[in-house]
Amino acid sequence: MGKINIAIDGVSSSGKSTMAKDLAKIIGYIYIDSGAMYRAVTLYCLRNGIVKDDKTIDEEKLKAQLSNIDIIFKLNVETGRPDTYLNRQNVEGEIRGMEVSALVSPVSAIGFLRKEMVKQQQAMSLNKGVVMDGRDIGTVVFPDAELKIFVTASPEIRAKRRVDELRMRGNKETTYEEVLENIKYRDHHDQNRKESPLRKAEDAIVLDNSTINIEQQLQWAVDMYHKTIEKNNGKNRDR
Ligand code: DC
């Protein structure tokens, strides 16, 4: 059975990464978190004096050092999920922290960096059998992906889920209103930036997961995968 590439895009905090990771595990595909690559570059910038005092990025410096940045993924046998490595160091924890999160948006908006990341993402997926999630996967990275999914949910639902998650991790301070405002800000930023703004690919299937749970959304994705494989096999038979 021929393998395909699966592109999963969508708004932030929509649960697309959870779906992408679990789908990849079930169908035996490689999962690539493209956001982690932008996060790893952001960490590199913080560690190497590429962030200016006013919190903007020194693009010239970054350009000059781009070839020194090596990002790879390695399977973590304990979690069963890939960890992100920056220049051979496991940075999976650090790239999820607040310092990186606060700066990753402007870093991911830099045109020459996106070009390089897209090149690397495409090179990782040449043999197919990849589930990749992000913002521009169906539109730029895999314009020919056999299955494209665009995940969305209302800002209020996403904010509620995020607050529940924060409370579970012991955070009692951050309010629902703060989280909602941040989600709306990020939606606006992602959709209106000049470089590869977030938009649905024309041939992507929309999944609004506002009223379904994680298990239901995973089952939906697995069904979509099987349907796509069947369709593909049919096409190949007819040739
Ligand atoms: O999915 P995430 O929150 O880990 O993504 C981190 C940042 O990178 C976020 O600001 C969106 C951006 N991003 C992007 O511009 N293109 C991608 N393919 C993936 C993420």
PDB file of N, CA, C and O and ligand atoms in Angstrom, residues 16 33-36 38-39 96 104-105 108 114 133-137 186 190 193, ligand 1:
ATOM      1  N   LYS A  16      -4.713  20.556  17.024  1.00  0.00           N
ATOM      2  CA  LYS A  16      -4.234  19.891  15.804  1.00  0.00           C
ATOM      3  C   LYS A  16      -2.986  19.046  16.044  1.00  0.00           C
ATOM      4  O   LYS A  16      -2.838  17.988  15.433  1.00  0.00           O
ATOM      5  N   ASP A  33       6.556  18.139  13.706  1.00  0.00           N
ATOM      6  CA  ASP A  33       5.944  19.329  14.298  1.00  0.00           C
ATOM      7  C   ASP A  33       6.694  20.542  13.736  1.00  0.00           C
ATOM      8  O   ASP A  33       7.772  20.884  14.205  1.00  0.00           O
ATOM      9  N   SER A  34       6.130  21.160  12.694  1.00  0.00           N
ATOM     10  CA  SER A  34       6.875  22.260  12.046  1.00  0.00           C
ATOM     11  C   SER A  34       7.008  23.464  12.974  1.00  0.00           C
ATOM     12  O   SER A  34       7.985  24.210  12.908  1.00  0.00           O
ATOM     13  N   GLY A  35       6.042  23.652  13.876  1.00  0.00           N
ATOM     14  CA  GLY A  35       6.117  24.759  14.833  1.00  0.00           C
ATOM     15  C   GLY A  35       7.346  24.612  15.735  1.00  0.00           C
ATOM     16  O   GLY A  35       7.972  25.602  16.125  1.00  0.00           O
ATOM     17  N   ALA A  36       7.705  23.351  16.053  1.00  0.00           N
ATOM     18  CA  ALA A  36       8.871  23.104  16.914  1.00  0.00           C
ATOM     19  C   ALA A  36      10.142  23.611  16.244  1.00  0.00           C
ATOM     20  O   ALA A  36      11.082  24.030  16.922  1.00  0.00           O
ATOM     21  N   TYR A  38      10.369  26.301  14.239  1.00  0.00           N
ATOM     22  CA  TYR A  38      10.416  27.764  14.443  1.00  0.00           C
ATOM     23  C   TYR A  38      10.761  28.077  15.903  1.00  0.00           C
ATOM     24  O   TYR A  38      11.448  29.042  16.201  1.00  0.00           O
ATOM     25  N   ARG A  39      10.290  27.223  16.797  1.00  0.00           N
ATOM     26  CA  ARG A  39      10.595  27.418  18.220  1.00  0.00           C
ATOM     27  C   ARG A  39      12.094  27.182  18.481  1.00  0.00           C
ATOM     28  O   ARG A  39      12.715  27.918  19.251  1.00  0.00           O
ATOM     29  N   ARG A  96       9.153  24.950  24.661  1.00  0.00           N
ATOM     30  CA  ARG A  96       7.722  25.136  25.017  1.00  0.00           C
ATOM     31  C   ARG A  96       7.554  26.208  26.089  1.00  0.00           C
ATOM     32  O   ARG A  96       6.436  26.519  26.486  1.00  0.00           O
ATOM     33  N   VAL A 104       8.398  33.621  19.325  1.00  0.00           N
ATOM     34  CA  VAL A 104       8.360  32.774  18.122  1.00  0.00           C
ATOM     35  C   VAL A 104       7.537  33.386  16.977  1.00  0.00           C
ATOM     36  O   VAL A 104       7.834  33.165  15.797  1.00  0.00           O
ATOM     37  N   SER A 105       6.550  34.200  17.330  1.00  0.00           N
ATOM     38  CA  SER A 105       5.712  34.807  16.288  1.00  0.00           C
ATOM     39  C   SER A 105       6.541  35.676  15.330  1.00  0.00           C
ATOM     40  O   SER A 105       6.505  35.453  14.118  1.00  0.00           O
ATOM     41  N   SER A 108       8.955  33.511  13.255  1.00  0.00           N
ATOM     42  CA  SER A 108       8.336  32.708  12.192  1.00  0.00           C
ATOM     43  C   SER A 108       7.801  33.571  11.046  1.00  0.00           C
ATOM     44  O   SER A 108       7.364  33.054  10.024  1.00  0.00           O
ATOM     45  N   ARG A 114      11.695  31.206   6.687  1.00  0.00           N
ATOM     46  CA  ARG A 114      10.614  30.311   6.259  1.00  0.00           C
ATOM     47  C   ARG A 114      11.045  29.495   5.058  1.00  0.00           C
ATOM     48  O   ARG A 114      10.774  28.311   4.963  1.00  0.00           O
ATOM     49  N   ASP A 133       2.227  18.970  10.982  1.00  0.00           N
ATOM     50  CA  ASP A 133       1.254  20.003  11.329  1.00  0.00           C
ATOM     51  C   ASP A 133       1.917  21.382  11.403  1.00  0.00           C
ATOM     52  O   ASP A 133       3.125  21.489  11.585  1.00  0.00           O
ATOM     53  N   GLY A 134       1.111  22.416  11.179  1.00  0.00           N
ATOM     54  CA  GLY A 134       1.636  23.784  11.191  1.00  0.00           C
ATOM     55  C   GLY A 134       0.605  24.785  10.706  1.00  0.00           C
ATOM     56  O   GLY A 134      -0.601  24.654  11.005  1.00  0.00           O
ATOM     57  N   ARG A 135       1.084  25.780   9.971  1.00  0.00           N
ATOM     58  CA  ARG A 135       0.188  26.820   9.468  1.00  0.00           C
ATOM     59  C   ARG A 135       0.158  26.867   7.933  1.00  0.00           C
ATOM     60  O   ARG A 135      -0.787  27.376   7.343  1.00  0.00           O
ATOM     61  N   ASP A 136       1.258  26.392   7.306  1.00  0.00           N
ATOM     62  CA  ASP A 136       1.397  26.518   5.847  1.00  0.00           C
ATOM     63  C   ASP A 136       1.695  25.171   5.197  1.00  0.00           C
ATOM     64  O   ASP A 136       2.291  25.117   4.128  1.00  0.00           O
ATOM     65  N   ILE A 137       1.314  24.090   5.851  1.00  0.00           N
ATOM     66  CA  ILE A 137       1.716  22.771   5.339  1.00  0.00           C
ATOM     67  C   ILE A 137       0.930  22.434   4.060  1.00  0.00           C
ATOM     68  O   ILE A 137       1.520  22.059   3.050  1.00  0.00           O
ATOM     69  N   ARG A 186      -3.363  35.992  18.432  1.00  0.00           N
ATOM     70  CA  ARG A 186      -2.567  35.083  17.612  1.00  0.00           C
ATOM     71  C   ARG A 186      -3.289  34.713  16.316  1.00  0.00           C
ATOM     72  O   ARG A 186      -2.670  34.603  15.263  1.00  0.00           O
ATOM     73  N   ASP A 190      -1.480  35.395  12.844  1.00  0.00           N
ATOM     74  CA  ASP A 190      -1.218  34.280  11.919  1.00  0.00           C
ATOM     75  C   ASP A 190      -1.910  34.501  10.566  1.00  0.00           C
ATOM     76  O   ASP A 190      -1.372  34.147   9.522  1.00  0.00           O
ATOM     77  N   ARG A 193      -0.255  38.045   8.594  1.00  0.00           N
ATOM     78  CA  ARG A 193       1.157  38.335   8.342  1.00  0.00           C
ATOM     79  C   ARG A 193       1.437  38.232   6.841  1.00  0.00           C
ATOM     80  O   ARG A 193       0.707  37.562   6.089  1.00  0.00           O
TER      81      ARG A 193
HETATM   82  O1   DC B   1       2.234  25.422  16.513  1.00  0.00           O
HETATM   83  P1   DC B   1       3.122  26.231  17.445  1.00  0.00           P
HETATM   84  O2   DC B   1       2.364  27.113  18.413  1.00  0.00           O
HETATM   85  O3   DC B   1       4.174  25.407  18.137  1.00  0.00           O
HETATM   86  O4   DC B   1       3.903  27.232  16.476  1.00  0.00           O
HETATM   87  C1   DC B   1       4.841  28.133  16.957  1.00  0.00           C
HETATM   88  C2   DC B   1       4.836  29.386  16.096  1.00  0.00           C
HETATM   89  O5   DC B   1       5.333  29.117  14.793  1.00  0.00           O
HETATM   90  C3   DC B   1       3.480  30.071  15.914  1.00  0.00           C
HETATM   91  O6   DC B   1       3.678  31.467  16.115  1.00  0.00           O
HETATM   92  C4   DC B   1       3.102  29.819  14.480  1.00  0.00           C
HETATM   93  C5   DC B   1       4.414  29.558  13.809  1.00  0.00           C
HETATM   94  N1   DC B   1       4.356  28.535  12.777  1.00  0.00           N
HETATM   95  C6   DC B   1       4.409  28.933  11.472  1.00  0.00           C
HETATM   96  O7   DC B   1       4.461  30.125  11.203  1.00  0.00           O
HETATM   97  N2   DC B   1       4.414  28.018  10.475  1.00  0.00           N
HETATM   98  C7   DC B   1       4.357  26.712  10.755  1.00  0.00           C
HETATM   99  N3   DC B   1       4.364  25.823   9.758  1.00  0.00           N
HETATM  100  C8   DC B   1       4.280  26.288  12.093  1.00  0.00           C
HETATM  101  C9   DC B   1       4.277  27.222  13.101  1.00  0.00           C
END
